[in-house]
Tab-separated table of C-alpha atoms and ligand atoms in Angstrom:
chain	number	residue	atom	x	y	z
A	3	UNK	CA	-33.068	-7.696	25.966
A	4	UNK	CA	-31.628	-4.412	26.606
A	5	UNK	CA	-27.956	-4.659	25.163
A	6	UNK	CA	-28.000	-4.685	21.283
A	7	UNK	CA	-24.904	-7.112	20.494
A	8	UNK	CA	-22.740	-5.987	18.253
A	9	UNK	CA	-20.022	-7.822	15.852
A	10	UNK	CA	-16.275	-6.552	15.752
A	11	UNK	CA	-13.390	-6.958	14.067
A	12	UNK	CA	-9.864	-7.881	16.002
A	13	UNK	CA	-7.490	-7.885	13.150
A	14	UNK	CA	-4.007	-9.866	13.883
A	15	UNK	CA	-2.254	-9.853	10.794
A	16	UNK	CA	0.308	-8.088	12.868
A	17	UNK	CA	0.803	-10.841	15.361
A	18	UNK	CA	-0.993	-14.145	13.719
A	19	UNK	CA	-0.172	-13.075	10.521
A	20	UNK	CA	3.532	-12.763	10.708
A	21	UNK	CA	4.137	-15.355	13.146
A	22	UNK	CA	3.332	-17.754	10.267
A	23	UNK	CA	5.700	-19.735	8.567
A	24	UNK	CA	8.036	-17.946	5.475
A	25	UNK	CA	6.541	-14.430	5.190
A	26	UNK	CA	6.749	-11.366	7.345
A	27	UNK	CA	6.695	-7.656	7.417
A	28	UNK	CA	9.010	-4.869	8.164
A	29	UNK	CA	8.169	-2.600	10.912
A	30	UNK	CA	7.063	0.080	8.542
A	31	UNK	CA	5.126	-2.509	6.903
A	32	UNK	CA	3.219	-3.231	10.219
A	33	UNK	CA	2.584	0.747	10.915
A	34	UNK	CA	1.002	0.323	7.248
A	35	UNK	CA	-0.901	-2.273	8.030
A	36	UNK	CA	-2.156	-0.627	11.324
A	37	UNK	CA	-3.008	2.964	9.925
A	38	UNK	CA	-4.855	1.483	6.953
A	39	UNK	CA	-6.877	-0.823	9.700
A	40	UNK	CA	-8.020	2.439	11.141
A	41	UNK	CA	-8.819	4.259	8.418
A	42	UNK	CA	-11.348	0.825	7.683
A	43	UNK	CA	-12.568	1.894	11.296
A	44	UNK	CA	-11.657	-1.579	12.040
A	45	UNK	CA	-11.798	-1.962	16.383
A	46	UNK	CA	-8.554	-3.164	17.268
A	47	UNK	CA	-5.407	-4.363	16.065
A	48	UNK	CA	-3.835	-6.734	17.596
A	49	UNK	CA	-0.001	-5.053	16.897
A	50	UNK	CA	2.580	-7.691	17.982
A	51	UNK	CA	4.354	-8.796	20.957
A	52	UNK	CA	5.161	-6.519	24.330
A	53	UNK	CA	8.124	-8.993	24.799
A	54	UNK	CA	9.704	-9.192	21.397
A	55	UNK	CA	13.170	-7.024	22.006
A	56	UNK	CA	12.756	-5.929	18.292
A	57	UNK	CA	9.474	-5.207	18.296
A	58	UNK	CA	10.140	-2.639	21.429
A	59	UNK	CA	10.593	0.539	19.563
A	60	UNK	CA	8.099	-0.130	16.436
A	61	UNK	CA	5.142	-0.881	19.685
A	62	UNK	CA	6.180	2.620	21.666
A	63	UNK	CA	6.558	4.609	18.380
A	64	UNK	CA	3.101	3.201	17.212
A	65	UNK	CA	1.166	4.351	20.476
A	66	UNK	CA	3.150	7.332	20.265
A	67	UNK	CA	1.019	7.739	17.213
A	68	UNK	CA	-2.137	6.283	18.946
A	69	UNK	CA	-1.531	9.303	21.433
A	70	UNK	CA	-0.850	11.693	18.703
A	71	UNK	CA	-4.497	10.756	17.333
A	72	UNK	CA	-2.510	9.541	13.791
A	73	UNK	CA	-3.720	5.839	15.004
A	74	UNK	CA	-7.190	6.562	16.473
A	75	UNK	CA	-9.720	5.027	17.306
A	76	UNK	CA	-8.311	1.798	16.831
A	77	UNK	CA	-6.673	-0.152	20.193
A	78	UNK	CA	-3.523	-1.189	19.348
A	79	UNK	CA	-3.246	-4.784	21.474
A	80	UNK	CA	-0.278	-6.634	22.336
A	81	UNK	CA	-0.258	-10.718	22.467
A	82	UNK	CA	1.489	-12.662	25.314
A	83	UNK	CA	1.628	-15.424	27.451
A	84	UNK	CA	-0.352	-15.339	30.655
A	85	UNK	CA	2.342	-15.473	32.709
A	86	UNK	CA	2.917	-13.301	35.530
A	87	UNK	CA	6.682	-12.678	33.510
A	88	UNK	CA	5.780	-11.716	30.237
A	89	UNK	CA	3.034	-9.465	32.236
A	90	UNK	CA	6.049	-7.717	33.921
A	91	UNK	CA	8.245	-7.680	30.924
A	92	UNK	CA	5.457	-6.355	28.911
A	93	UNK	CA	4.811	-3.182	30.660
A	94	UNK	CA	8.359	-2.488	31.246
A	95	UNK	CA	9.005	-2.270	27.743
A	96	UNK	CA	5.875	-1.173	26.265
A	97	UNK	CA	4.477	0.958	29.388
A	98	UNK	CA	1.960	2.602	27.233
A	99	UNK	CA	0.231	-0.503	26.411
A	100	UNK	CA	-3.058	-0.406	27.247
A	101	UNK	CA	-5.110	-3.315	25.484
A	102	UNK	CA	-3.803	-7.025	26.359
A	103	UNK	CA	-4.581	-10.336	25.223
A	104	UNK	CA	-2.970	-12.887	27.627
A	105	UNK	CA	-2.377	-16.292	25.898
A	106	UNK	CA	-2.263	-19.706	27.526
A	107	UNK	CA	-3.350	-23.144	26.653
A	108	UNK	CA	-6.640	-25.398	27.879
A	109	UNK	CA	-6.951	-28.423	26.213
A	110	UNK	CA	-5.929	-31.748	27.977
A	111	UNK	CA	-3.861	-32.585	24.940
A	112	UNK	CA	-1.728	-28.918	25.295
A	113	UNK	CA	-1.542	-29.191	29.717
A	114	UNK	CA	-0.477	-33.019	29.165
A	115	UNK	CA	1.503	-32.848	26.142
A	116	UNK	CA	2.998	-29.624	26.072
A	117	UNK	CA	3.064	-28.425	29.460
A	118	UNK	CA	4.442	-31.906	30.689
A	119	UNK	CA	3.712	-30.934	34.016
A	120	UNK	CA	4.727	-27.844	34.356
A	121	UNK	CA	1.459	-26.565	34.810
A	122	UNK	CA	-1.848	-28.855	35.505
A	123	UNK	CA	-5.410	-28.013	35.588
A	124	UNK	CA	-5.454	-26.040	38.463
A	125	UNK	CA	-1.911	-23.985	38.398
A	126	UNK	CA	-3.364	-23.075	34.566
A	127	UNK	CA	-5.965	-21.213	35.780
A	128	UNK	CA	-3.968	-19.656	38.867
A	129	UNK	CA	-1.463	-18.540	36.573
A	130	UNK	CA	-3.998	-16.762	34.010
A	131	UNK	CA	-5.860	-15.380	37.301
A	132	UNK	CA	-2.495	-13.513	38.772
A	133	UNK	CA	-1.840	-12.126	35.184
A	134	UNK	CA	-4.950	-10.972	34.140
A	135	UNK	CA	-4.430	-8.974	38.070
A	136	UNK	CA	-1.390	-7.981	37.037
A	137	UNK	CA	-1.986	-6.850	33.807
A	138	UNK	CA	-4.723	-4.421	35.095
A	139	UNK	CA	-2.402	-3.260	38.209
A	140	UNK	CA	0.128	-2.314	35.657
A	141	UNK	CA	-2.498	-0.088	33.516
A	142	UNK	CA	-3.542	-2.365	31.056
A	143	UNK	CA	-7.284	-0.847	30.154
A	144	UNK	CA	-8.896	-3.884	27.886
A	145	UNK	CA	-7.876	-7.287	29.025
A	146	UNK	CA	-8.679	-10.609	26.450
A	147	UNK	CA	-7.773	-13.892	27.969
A	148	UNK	CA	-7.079	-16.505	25.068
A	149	UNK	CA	-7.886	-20.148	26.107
A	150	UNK	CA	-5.628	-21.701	23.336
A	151	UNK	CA	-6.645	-25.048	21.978
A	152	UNK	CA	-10.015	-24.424	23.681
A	153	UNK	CA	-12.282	-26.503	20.673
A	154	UNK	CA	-10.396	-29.122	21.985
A	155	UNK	CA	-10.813	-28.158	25.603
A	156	UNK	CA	-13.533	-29.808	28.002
A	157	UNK	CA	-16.263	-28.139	28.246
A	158	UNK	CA	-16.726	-28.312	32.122
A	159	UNK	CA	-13.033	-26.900	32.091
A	160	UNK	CA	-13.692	-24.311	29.862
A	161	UNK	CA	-16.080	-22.869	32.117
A	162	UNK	CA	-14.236	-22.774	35.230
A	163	UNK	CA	-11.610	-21.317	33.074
A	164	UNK	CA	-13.484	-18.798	32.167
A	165	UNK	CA	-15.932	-17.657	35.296
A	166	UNK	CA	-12.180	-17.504	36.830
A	167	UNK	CA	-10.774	-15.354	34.071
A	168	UNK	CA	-14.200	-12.865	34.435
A	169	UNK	CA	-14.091	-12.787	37.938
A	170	UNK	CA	-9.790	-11.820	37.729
A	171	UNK	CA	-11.147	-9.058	35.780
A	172	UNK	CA	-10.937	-9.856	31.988
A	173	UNK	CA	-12.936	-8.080	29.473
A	174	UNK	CA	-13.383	-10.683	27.213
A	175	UNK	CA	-12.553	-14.443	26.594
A	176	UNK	CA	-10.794	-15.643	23.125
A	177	UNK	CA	-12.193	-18.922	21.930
A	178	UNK	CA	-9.409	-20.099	19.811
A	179	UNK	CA	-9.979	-23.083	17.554
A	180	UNK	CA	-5.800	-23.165	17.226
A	181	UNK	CA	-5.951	-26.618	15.194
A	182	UNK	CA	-8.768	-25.286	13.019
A	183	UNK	CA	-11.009	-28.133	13.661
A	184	UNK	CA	-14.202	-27.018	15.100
A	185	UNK	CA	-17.388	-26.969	12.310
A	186	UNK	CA	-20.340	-24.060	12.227
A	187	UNK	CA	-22.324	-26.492	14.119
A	188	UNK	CA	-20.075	-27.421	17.074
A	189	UNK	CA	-18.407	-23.717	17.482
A	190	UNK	CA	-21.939	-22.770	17.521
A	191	UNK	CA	-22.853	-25.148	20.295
A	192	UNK	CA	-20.183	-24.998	21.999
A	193	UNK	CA	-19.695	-21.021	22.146
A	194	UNK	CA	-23.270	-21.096	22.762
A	195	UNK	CA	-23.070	-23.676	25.976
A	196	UNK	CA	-19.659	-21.669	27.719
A	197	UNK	CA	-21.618	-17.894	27.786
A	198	UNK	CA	-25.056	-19.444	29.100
A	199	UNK	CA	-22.937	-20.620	31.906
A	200	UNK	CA	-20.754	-17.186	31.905
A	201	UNK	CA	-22.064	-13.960	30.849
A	202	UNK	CA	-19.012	-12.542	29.089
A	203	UNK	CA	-18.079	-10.851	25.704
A	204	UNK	CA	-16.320	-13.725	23.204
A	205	UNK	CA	-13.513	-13.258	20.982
A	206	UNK	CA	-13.530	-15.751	18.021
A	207	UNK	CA	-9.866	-16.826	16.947
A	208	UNK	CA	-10.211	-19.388	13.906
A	209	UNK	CA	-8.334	-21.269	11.622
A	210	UNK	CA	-8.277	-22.212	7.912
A	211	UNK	CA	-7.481	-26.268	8.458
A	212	UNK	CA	-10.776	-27.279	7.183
A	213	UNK	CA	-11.380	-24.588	4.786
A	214	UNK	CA	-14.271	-23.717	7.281
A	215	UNK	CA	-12.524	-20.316	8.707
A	216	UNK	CA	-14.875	-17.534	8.085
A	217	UNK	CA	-17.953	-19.856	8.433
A	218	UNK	CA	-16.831	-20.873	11.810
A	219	UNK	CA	-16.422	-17.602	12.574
A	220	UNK	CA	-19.518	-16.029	11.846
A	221	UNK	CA	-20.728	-19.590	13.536
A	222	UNK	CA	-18.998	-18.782	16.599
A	223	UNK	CA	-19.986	-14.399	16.755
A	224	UNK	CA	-23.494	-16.083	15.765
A	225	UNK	CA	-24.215	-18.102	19.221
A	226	UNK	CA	-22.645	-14.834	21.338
A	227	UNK	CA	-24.780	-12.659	20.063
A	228	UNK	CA	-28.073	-15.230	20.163
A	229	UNK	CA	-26.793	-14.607	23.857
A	230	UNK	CA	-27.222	-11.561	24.030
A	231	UNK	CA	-23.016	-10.719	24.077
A	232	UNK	CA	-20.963	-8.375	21.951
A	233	UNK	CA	-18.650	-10.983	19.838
A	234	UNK	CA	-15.175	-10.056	18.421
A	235	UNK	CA	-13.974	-12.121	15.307
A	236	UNK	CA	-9.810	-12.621	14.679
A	237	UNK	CA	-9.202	-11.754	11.200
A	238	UNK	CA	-5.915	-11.567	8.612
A	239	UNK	CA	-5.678	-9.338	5.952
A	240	UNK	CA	-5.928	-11.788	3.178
A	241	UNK	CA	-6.309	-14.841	5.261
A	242	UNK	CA	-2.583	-14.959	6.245
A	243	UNK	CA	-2.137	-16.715	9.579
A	244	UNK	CA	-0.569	-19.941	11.049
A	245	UNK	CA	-0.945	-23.112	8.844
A	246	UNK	CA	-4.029	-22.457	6.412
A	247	UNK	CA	-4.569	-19.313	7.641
A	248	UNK	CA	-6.774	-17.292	9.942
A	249	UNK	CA	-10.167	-15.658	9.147
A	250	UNK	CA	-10.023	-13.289	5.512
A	251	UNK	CA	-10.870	-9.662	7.228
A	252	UNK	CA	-13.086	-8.932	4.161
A	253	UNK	CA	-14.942	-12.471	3.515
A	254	UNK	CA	-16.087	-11.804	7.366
A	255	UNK	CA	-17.197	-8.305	6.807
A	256	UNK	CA	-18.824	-9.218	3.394
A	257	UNK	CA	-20.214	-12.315	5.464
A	258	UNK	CA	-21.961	-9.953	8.016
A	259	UNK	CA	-23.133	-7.644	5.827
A	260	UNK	CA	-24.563	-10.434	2.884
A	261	UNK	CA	-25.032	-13.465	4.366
A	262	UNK	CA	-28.377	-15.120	4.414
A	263	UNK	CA	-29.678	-14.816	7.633
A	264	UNK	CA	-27.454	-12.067	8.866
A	265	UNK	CA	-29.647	-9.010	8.692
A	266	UNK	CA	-30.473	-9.180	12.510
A	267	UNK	CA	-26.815	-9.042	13.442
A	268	UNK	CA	-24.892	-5.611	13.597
A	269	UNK	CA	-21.260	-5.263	12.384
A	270	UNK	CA	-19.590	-2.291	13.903
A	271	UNK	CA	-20.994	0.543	12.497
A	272	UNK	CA	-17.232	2.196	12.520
A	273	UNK	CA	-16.421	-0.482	9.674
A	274	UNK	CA	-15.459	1.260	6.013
A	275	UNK	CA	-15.267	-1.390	3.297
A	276	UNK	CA	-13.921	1.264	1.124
A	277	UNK	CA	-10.360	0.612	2.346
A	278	UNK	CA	-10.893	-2.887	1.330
A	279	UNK	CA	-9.019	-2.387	-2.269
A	280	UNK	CA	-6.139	-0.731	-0.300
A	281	UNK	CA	-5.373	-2.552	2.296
A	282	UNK	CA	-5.568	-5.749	0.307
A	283	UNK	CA	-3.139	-4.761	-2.486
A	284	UNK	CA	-0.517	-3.257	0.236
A	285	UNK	CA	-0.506	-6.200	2.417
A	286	UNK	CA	-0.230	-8.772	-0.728
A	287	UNK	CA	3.093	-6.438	-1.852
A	288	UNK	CA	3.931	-5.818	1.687
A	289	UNK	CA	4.006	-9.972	1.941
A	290	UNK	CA	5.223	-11.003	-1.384
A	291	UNK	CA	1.997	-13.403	-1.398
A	292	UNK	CA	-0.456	-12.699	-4.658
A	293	UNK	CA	-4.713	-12.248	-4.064
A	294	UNK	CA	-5.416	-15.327	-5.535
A	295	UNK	CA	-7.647	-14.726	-8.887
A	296	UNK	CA	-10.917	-15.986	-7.328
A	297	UNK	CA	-10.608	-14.083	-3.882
A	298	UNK	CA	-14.060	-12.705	-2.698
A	299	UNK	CA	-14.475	-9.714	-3.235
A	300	UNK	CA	-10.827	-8.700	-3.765
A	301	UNK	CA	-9.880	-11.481	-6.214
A	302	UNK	CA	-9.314	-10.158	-9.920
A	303	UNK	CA	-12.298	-12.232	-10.785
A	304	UNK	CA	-14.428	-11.382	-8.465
A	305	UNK	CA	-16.561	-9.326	-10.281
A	306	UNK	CA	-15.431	-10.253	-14.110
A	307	UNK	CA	-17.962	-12.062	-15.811
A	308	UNK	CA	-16.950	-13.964	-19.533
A	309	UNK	CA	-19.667	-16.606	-20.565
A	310	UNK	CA	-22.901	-15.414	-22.145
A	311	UNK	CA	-25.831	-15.662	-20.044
A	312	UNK	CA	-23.537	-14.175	-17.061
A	313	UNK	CA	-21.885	-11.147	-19.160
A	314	UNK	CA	-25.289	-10.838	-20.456
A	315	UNK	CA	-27.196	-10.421	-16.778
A	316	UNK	CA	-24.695	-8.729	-15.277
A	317	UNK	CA	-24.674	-5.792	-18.145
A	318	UNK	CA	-28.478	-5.788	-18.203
A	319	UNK	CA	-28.764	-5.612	-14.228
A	320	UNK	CA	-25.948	-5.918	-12.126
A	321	UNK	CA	-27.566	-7.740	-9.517
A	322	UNK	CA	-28.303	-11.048	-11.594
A	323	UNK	CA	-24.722	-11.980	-10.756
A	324	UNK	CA	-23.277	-9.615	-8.387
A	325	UNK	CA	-24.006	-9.724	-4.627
A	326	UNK	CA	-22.364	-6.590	-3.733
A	327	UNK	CA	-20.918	-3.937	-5.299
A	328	UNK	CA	-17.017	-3.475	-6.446
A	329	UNK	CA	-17.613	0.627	-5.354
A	330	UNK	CA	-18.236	-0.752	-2.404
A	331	UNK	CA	-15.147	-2.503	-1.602
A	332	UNK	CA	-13.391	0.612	-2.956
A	333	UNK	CA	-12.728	-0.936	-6.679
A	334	UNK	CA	-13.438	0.882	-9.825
A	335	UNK	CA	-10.154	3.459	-9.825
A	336	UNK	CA	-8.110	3.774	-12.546
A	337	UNK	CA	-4.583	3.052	-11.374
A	338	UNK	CA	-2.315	5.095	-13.009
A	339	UNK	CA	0.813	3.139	-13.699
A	340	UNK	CA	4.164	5.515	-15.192
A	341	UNK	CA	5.033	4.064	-18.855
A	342	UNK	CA	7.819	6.578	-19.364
A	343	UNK	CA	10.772	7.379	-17.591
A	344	UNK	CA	10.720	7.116	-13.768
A	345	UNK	CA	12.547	8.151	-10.746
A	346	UNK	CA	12.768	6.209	-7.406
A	347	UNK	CA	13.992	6.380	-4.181
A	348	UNK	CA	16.212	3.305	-3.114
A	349	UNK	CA	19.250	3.066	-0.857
A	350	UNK	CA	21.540	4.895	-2.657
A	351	UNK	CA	19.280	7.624	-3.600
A	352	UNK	CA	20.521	11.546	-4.462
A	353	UNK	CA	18.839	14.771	-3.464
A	354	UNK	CA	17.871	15.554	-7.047
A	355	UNK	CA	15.785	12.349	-7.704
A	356	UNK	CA	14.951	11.937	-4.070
A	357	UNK	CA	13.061	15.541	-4.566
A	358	UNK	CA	11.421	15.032	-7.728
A	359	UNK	CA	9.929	11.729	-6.304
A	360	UNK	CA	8.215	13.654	-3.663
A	361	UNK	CA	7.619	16.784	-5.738
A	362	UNK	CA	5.325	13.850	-7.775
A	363	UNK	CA	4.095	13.074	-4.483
A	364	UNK	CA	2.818	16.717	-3.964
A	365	UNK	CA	4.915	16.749	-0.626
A	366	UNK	CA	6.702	20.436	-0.119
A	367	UNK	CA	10.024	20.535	2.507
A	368	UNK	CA	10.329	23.454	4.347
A	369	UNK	CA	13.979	23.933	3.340
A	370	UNK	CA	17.339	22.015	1.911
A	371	UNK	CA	17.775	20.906	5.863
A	372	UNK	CA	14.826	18.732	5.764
A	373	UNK	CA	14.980	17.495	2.543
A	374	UNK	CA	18.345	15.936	3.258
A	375	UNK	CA	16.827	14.348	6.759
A	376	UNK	CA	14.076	12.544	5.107
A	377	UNK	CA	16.201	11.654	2.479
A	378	UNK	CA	18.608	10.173	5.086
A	379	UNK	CA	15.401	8.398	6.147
A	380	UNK	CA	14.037	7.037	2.849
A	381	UNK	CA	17.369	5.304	2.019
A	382	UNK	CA	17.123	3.604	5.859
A	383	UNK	CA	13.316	2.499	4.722
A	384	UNK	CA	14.707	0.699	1.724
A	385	UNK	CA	17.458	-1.085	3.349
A	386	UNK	CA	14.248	-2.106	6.122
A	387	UNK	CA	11.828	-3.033	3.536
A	388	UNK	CA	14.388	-4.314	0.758
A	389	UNK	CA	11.913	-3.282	-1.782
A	390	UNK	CA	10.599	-0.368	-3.737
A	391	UNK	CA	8.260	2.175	-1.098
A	392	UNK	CA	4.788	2.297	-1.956
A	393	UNK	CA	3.534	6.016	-1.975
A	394	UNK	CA	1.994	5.919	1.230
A	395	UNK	CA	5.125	5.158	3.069
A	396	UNK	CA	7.101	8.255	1.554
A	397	UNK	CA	4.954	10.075	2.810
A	398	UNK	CA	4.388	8.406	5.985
A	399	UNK	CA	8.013	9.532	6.545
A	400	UNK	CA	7.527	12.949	5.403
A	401	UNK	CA	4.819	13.563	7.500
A	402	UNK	CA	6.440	11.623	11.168
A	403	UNK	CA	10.047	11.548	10.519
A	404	UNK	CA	10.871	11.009	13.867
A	405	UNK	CA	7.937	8.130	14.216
A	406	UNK	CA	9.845	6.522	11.268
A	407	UNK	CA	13.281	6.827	13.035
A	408	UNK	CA	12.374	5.203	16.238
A	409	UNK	CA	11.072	2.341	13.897
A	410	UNK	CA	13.799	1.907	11.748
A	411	UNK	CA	15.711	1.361	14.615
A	412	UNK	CA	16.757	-2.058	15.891
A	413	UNK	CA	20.206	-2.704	18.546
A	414	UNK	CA	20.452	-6.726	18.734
B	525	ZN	ZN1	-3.974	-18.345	15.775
């Protein structure tokens, strides 16, 4: 074998993640979310939807930042339907896109039942075949196609589906077990089966319906890389996602890196689990939804230890009860929390506070001018976020006030 496979990480908290039912994030909050991704060196995030009218000027002022080098090297990929419309829309309102993942559905149950004839076997595949051409006449650079519902898809279908989809062009297929009911053993099998039949790179999209997520996922990267084929696995920050959720981004990296059996397979070597800590505690805030106590290797307990022969191993050696280390994940900080008094910045904010807020924040303005401009800015963050700003997002707007602008900005 002359190709080395290699495991990456396609994070879509942006896209999976807030779709989901009852929590969401503010455009800031998704530039968060994607310049703490790259800073984990994670390989692309999956940043929201091309055809979304209020997503239009968050997407262009995040690959404005992409181009700037601020969000580099991670792709910033937009999600949409594999139509030859939403191919068109997409790259009239995002024309910098340049990573794709076109979305459309496989199983008999979705072309019968939700199609309703609209769209049979046959005009599925056409339709997928003139977007993916589209998408890469209009610029598009990395194509995914997602066969939705394909764990419930036929196999023999599945092929075709996909030898058509590689031969259009497409970079890579997405597997997606959308109901969350494929096991290790059958995403194995059956990921295993489709890329002995066609040689292409597999994305792994899973869900959290049977508690089997990350294991499916690893499963699923498992049999392309047996294969001899780079695998991509879907993650949330936290495990957010439709339903139950999607794949935990740090569960699958710890799951790579410790598993048993895992120590042939490579993880992209880009990935930082340093940022872990981070990235965790701003999406939780950033969501409203709390790491639950026994989270691995985020969860307040994941490396607290109370009864006596575990408090006792773990102080004599930590590897008695630890299987990685909390430095690791980028725990072990004090966190300095202010007891006395405190300014803030809100909505109705002043100069004089608003200054010694970022005067705390070591953050210097050039002159009265452009204090007053971010200011300006800082109260239009609050009113977007409708809760306190976390340090990193003062500063964010310090640094690219007129990145911040263009996001803050939404005409119904
Ligand atoms: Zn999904």
């Amino acid at each position: 074998m002359t190709h080395k496979p290699k495991i990456y990480i396609i994070d879509v908290t942006n896209r999976d993640g807030v779709q989901t039912s009852r929590i969401c994030l503010s455009k800031l909050e998704k530039t968060m979310i994607n310049l703490y991704l790259n800073e984990m060196g994670v390989f692309q995030s999956e940043f929201g939807f091309p055809v979304t009218h209020h997503e239009t000027n968050y997407l262009n002022a995040n690959l404005e930042l992409a181009k700037k080098g601020v969000l580099s090297p991670v792709r910033l990929g937009g999600w949409l339907r594999a139509t030859r419309d939403d191919v068109r829309n997409a790259f009239k309102l995002v024309p910098g896109i340049k990573h794709v993942n076109l979305s459309i559905s496989t199983s008999e149950q979705m072309i019968l039942h939700k199609f309703k004839g609209k769209l049979d076997h046959g005009s599925v595949i056409k339709e997928m075949v003139e977007s993916v051409k589209d998408a890469r006449k209009s610029g598009a650079e990395s194509i995914g196609v997602n066969a939705e519902d394909a764990s419930r898809t036929k196999m023999d279908y599945l092929i075709e589906f996909s030898r058509a989809a590689k031969e259009a062009g497409a970079d890579r297929i997405r597997y997606c077990d959308t109901l969350g009911c494929d096991t290790p053993f059958t995403i194995y099998e059956r990921i295993r089966h489709l890329l002995e039949e066609v040689r292409i790179p597999i994305e792994v999209h899973c869900h959290n319906d049977l508690g089997l997520v990350v294991a499916n996922s690893i499963a699923g990267a498992k049999a392309a890389c047996d294969c001899g084929l780079d695998a991509y696995i879907n993650t949330c920050v936290n495990g957010m996602g439709e339903r139950a959720g999607n794949a935990d981004l740090v569960s699958v990296i710890l799951a790579i890196k410790y598993g048993n059996g895992m120590q042939d397979y490579s993880l992209d070597e880009k990935i930082d689990l340093k940022m872990a800590w981070k990235i965790c505690k701003y999406a939780s805030y950033a969501f409203g939804v709390p790491i639950p106590i026994n989270q691995p290797g985020v969860g307040a307990n994941a490396f607290a230890h109370e009864s006596g022969i575990h408090a006792d191993g773990a102080l004599k050696d930590r590897r008695n009860y630890e299987l990685y280390d909390f430095e690791e994940l980028g725990r072990g900080g004090p966190e300095i929390i202010e007891t006395g008094r405190k300014i803030t910045a809100g909505e109705y904010s002043g100069i004089k506070g608003f200054r010694n807020v970022y005067e705390k924040l070591e953050v210097v303005f050039r002159d009265d001018q452009e204090a007053t401009q971010v200011l300006e800015l800082v109260r239009y963050a609050n009113v977007h976020n409708q809760k306190p700003l976390v340090d990193d997002e003062l500063k964010f707007i310090a640094k690219y006030p007129e990145i911040a602008r263009k996001i803050f900005a939404m005409i119904p």
